[in-house]
XYZ file of C-alpha atoms in Angstrom:
280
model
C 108.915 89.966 187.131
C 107.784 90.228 183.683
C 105.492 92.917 184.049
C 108.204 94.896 186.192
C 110.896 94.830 183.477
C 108.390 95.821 180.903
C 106.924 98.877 182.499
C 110.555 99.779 183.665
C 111.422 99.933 179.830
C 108.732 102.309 179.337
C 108.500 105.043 181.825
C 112.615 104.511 182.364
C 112.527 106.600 178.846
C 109.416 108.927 179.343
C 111.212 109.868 182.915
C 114.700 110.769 181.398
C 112.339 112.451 178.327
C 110.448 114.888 180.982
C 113.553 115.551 182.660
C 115.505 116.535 179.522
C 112.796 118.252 177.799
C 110.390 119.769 179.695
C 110.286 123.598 180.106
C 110.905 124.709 183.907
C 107.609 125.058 184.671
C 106.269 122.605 182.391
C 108.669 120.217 185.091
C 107.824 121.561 188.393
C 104.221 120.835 187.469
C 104.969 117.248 186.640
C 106.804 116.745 190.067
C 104.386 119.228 191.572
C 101.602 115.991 190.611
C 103.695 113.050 191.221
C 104.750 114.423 195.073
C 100.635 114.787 195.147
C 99.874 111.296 194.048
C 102.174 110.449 196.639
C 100.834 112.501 199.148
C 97.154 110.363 198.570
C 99.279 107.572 199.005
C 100.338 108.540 201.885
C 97.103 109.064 203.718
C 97.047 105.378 204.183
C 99.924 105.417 206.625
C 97.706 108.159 208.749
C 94.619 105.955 209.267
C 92.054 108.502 208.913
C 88.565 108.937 208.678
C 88.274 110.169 205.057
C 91.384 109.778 202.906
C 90.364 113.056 200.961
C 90.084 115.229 204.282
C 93.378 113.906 204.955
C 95.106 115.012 201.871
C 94.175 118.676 202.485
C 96.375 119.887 204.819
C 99.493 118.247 202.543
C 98.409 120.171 199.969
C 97.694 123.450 201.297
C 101.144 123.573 202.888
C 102.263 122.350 199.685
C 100.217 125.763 198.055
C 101.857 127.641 200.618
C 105.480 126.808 200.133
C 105.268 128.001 196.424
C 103.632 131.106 198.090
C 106.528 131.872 200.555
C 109.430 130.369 199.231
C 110.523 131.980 195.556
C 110.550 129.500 192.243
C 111.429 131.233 189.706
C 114.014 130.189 187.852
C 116.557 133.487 188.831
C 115.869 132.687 193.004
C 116.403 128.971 192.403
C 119.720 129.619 190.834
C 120.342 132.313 193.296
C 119.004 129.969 196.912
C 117.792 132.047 199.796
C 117.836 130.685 203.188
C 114.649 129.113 202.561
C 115.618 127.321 200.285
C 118.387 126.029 202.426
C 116.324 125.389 205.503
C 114.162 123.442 203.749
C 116.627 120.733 202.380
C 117.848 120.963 206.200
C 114.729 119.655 207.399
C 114.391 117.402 204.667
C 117.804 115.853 205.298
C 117.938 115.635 208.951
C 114.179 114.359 208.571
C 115.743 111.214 207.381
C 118.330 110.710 209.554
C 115.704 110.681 212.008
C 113.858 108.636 210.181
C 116.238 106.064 209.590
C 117.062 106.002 213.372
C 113.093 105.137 213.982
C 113.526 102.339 211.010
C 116.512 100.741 212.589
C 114.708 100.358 215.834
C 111.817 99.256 214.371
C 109.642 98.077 216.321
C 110.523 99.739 219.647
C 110.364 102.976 217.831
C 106.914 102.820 216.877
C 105.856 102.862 220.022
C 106.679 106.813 220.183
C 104.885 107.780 216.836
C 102.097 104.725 215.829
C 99.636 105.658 217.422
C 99.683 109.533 216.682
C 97.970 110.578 213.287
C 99.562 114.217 213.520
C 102.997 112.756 213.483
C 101.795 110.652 210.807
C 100.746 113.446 208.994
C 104.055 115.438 209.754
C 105.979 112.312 208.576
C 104.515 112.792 205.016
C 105.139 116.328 204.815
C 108.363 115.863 205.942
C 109.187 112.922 203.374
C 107.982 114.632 200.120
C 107.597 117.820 200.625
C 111.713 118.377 200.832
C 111.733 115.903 197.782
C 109.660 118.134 195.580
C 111.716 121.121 195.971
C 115.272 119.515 196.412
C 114.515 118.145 192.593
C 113.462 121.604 191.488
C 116.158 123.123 192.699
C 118.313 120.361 190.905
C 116.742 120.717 187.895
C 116.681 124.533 187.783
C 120.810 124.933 188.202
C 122.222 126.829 185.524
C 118.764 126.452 183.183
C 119.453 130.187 181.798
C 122.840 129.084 180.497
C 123.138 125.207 179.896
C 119.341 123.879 180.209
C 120.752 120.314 180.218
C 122.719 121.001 183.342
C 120.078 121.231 185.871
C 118.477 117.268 183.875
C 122.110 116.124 184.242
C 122.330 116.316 187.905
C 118.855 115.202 188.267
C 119.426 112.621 186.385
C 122.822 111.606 188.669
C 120.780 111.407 191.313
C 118.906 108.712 190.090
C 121.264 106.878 188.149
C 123.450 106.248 191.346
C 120.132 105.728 193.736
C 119.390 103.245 190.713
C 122.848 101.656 190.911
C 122.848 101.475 194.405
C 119.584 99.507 194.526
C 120.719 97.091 191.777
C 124.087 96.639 193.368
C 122.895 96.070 196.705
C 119.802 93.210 195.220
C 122.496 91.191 193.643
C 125.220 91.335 196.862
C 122.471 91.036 198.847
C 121.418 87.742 197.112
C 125.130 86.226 196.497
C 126.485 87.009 200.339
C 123.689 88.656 202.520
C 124.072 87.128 205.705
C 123.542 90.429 208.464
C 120.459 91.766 208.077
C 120.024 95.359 208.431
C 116.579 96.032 209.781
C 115.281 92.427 210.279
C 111.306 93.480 211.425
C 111.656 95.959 208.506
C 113.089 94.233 205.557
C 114.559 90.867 206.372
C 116.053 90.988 203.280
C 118.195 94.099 203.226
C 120.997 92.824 204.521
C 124.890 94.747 204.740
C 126.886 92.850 202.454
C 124.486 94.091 199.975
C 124.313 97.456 201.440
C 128.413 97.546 200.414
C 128.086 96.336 196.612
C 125.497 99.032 196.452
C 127.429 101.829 197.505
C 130.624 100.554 195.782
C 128.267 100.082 192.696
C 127.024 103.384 193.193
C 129.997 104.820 193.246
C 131.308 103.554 189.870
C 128.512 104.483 188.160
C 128.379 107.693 190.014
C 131.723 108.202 188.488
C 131.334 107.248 184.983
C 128.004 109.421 184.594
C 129.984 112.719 186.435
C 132.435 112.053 183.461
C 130.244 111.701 180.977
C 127.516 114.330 182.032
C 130.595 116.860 182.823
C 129.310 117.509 186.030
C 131.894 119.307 188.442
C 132.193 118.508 192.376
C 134.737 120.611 194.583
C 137.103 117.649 194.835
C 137.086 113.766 194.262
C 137.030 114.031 198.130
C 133.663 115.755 198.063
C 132.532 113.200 195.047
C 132.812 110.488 197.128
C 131.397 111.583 200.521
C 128.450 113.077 198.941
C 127.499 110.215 196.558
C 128.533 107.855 199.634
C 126.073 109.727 201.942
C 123.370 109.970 199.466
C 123.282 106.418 198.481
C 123.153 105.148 202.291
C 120.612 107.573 202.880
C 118.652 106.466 199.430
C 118.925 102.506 200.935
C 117.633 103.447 204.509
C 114.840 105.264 202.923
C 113.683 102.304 201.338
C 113.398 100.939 205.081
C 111.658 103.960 206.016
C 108.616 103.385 203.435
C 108.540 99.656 204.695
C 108.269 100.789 208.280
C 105.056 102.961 207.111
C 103.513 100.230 205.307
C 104.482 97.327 208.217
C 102.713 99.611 210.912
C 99.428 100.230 208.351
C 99.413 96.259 207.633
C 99.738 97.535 203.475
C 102.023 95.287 201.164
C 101.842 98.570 198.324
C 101.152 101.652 198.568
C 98.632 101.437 195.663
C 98.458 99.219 192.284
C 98.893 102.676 190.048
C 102.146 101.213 187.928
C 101.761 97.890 187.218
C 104.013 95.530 188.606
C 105.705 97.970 190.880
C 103.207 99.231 193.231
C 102.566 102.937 194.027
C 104.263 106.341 193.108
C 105.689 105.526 196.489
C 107.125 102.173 196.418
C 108.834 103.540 193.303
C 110.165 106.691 194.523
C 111.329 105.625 198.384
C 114.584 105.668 197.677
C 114.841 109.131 195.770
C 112.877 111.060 197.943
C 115.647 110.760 201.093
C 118.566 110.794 198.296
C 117.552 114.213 196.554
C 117.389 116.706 199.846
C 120.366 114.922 201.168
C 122.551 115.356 197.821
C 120.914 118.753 197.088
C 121.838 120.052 200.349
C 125.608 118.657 200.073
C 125.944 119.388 196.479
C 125.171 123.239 197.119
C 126.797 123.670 200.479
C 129.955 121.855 199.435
C-alpha cells in the first residue's frame, strides 16, 4: 500500500501536467505510446506464439486509423462519421463486454479458446480509448486550449471518484457481489456509493472547470452511464487476466501493476462519455 500511494502522488501530477500542457500533437503521441504499451500487454490475454508477432497487427490497424480517419486538430473539432462510428463500436464494445463479464464463466466458453477474438477484444478495448481521449482533448483547442484538458480531465476525476467511492462502500456494506468468479469483491452496495460519489464530484469539477452539458438531465445520465460502464470495465480486464491465469498485466508501475490494470476503468469510460457528450 505504501508503494501505491507513493507512485500515485507522482504520476497523479505528471498525468494532469501532460494533459494541461502538452501541445496537440505533442499529446496524441503520449496516448498514441501508452494505448501501445497496453497493446503488448495485451498480447498476454491472446496466448500466442511470439508476443512481438502478436503486437503487429494492433499496431498496423492502429497506423491505419490515423491514415483513414482525419486528426488534425480542425476535423477533430469538426467529427466526421468516422469519428462517430468509431466511439460506436467502442461503446457498444463494452456493453458487450460487460454482458460476457457478468456471465463469467459460461461466457468464456464462446470466446476462450479463440485467439482472433482475443485479438479483436484488444483492438476493440483500446483502440476506441485512444481516439475517444483525442477527440476529448482536441475540443475547442483553437480557442480555449484548456477546454479540451478540462473534459479530459472530468473523465478521470469522476472514473477516479467512482472507484474510491465504490472501495470504501464496498468495504463498509458490500454484501451482493456483482461478478463473484470475476471479482468477488466488487460488490453493489459499493457499486452505488461510487456512482453517487461520482456524481458529486462530477458536479463540483463541471462547476469549477466551467464545463457546459445540455441540461442537468443530460449531466446526470451521462456521468451515471459512464461511471457504471468505467466499474464494469474493471471486471472486464479481470475476466482477461482470470482466463490467462495472470494476477497483473505487467510490473511496469510499481505497486500498481501494468498500463492496464491502471487504465481499465478509463478505457470503457472515455468512448462511452465521448460518444454521449458529443451526441447529446
Amino acid at each position: 500500500m505504501k508503494q501505491r500511494i507513493i507512485t500515485a502522488l507522482i504520476l497523479a501530477p505528471l498525468v494532469i501536467l501532460a494533459i494541461f500542457k502538452l501541445s496537440l500533437p505533442l499529446f496524441i503521441a503520449l496516448i498514441a505510446m501508452v494505448t501501445l504499451i497496453g497493446f503488448w500487454e495485451w498480447t498476454q490475454f491472446v496466448d500466442a506464439k511470439s508476443r512481438v508477432l502478436a503486437l503487429i497487427p494492433s499496431i498496423a490497424v492502429t497506423i491505419a486509423s490515423f491514415v483513414f480517419i482525419p486528426s488534425d486538430a480542425f476535423s477533430l473539432n469538426s467529427l466526421t462519421s468516422a469519428h462517430y462510428t468509431l466511439l460506436a463500436i467502442g461503446s457498444a464494445w463494452w456493453i458487450i463486454s460487460s454482458v460476457l463479464a457478468i456471465t463469467y464463466p459460461r461466457s468464456a466458453a464462446c470466446w476462450q479458446n479463440s485467439k482472433l477474438l482475443r485479438h479483436l477484444f484488444g483492438l476493440l478495448t483500446l483502440l476506441p480509448f485512444l481516439w475517444s481521449i483525442v477527440m476529448l482533448r482536441a475540443q475547442g483547442v483553437t480557442v480555449d486550449p484548456y477546454h479540451g484538458a478540462k473534459l479530459v480531465l472530468y473523465v478521470c476525476f469522476i472514473v477516479w471518484a467512482a472507484d474510491s467511492g465504490a472501495y470504501f462502500a464496498g468495504k463498509s456494506m458490500g454484501k451482493r457481489k456483482m461478478a463473484p468468479h470475476v471479482s468477488p469483491n466488487k460488490t453493489i452496495e459499493g457499486l452505488v456509493g461510487g456512482i453517487l460519489t461520482a456524481l458529486l464530484v462530477g458536479w463540483g469539477t463541471a462547476q469549477w472547470f466551467d464545463i457546459e452539458f445540455s441540461s442537468t438531465t443530460a449531466f446526470v445520465l451521462i456521468t451515471l452511464v459512464t461511471v457504471v460502464i468505467s466499474v464494469l470495465g474493471d471486471l472486464v480486464e479481470s475476466m482477461f487476466k482470470r482466463v490467462s491465469g495472470i494476477k497483473d498485466s505487467s510490473n511496469i508501475i510499481p505497486g500498481h501493476g501494468g498500463v492496464l490494470d491502471r487504465i481499465d476503468s478509463l478505457t470503457a469510460a472515455f468512448p462511452v462519455f465521448a460518444l454521449l457528450y458529443f451526441s447529446f
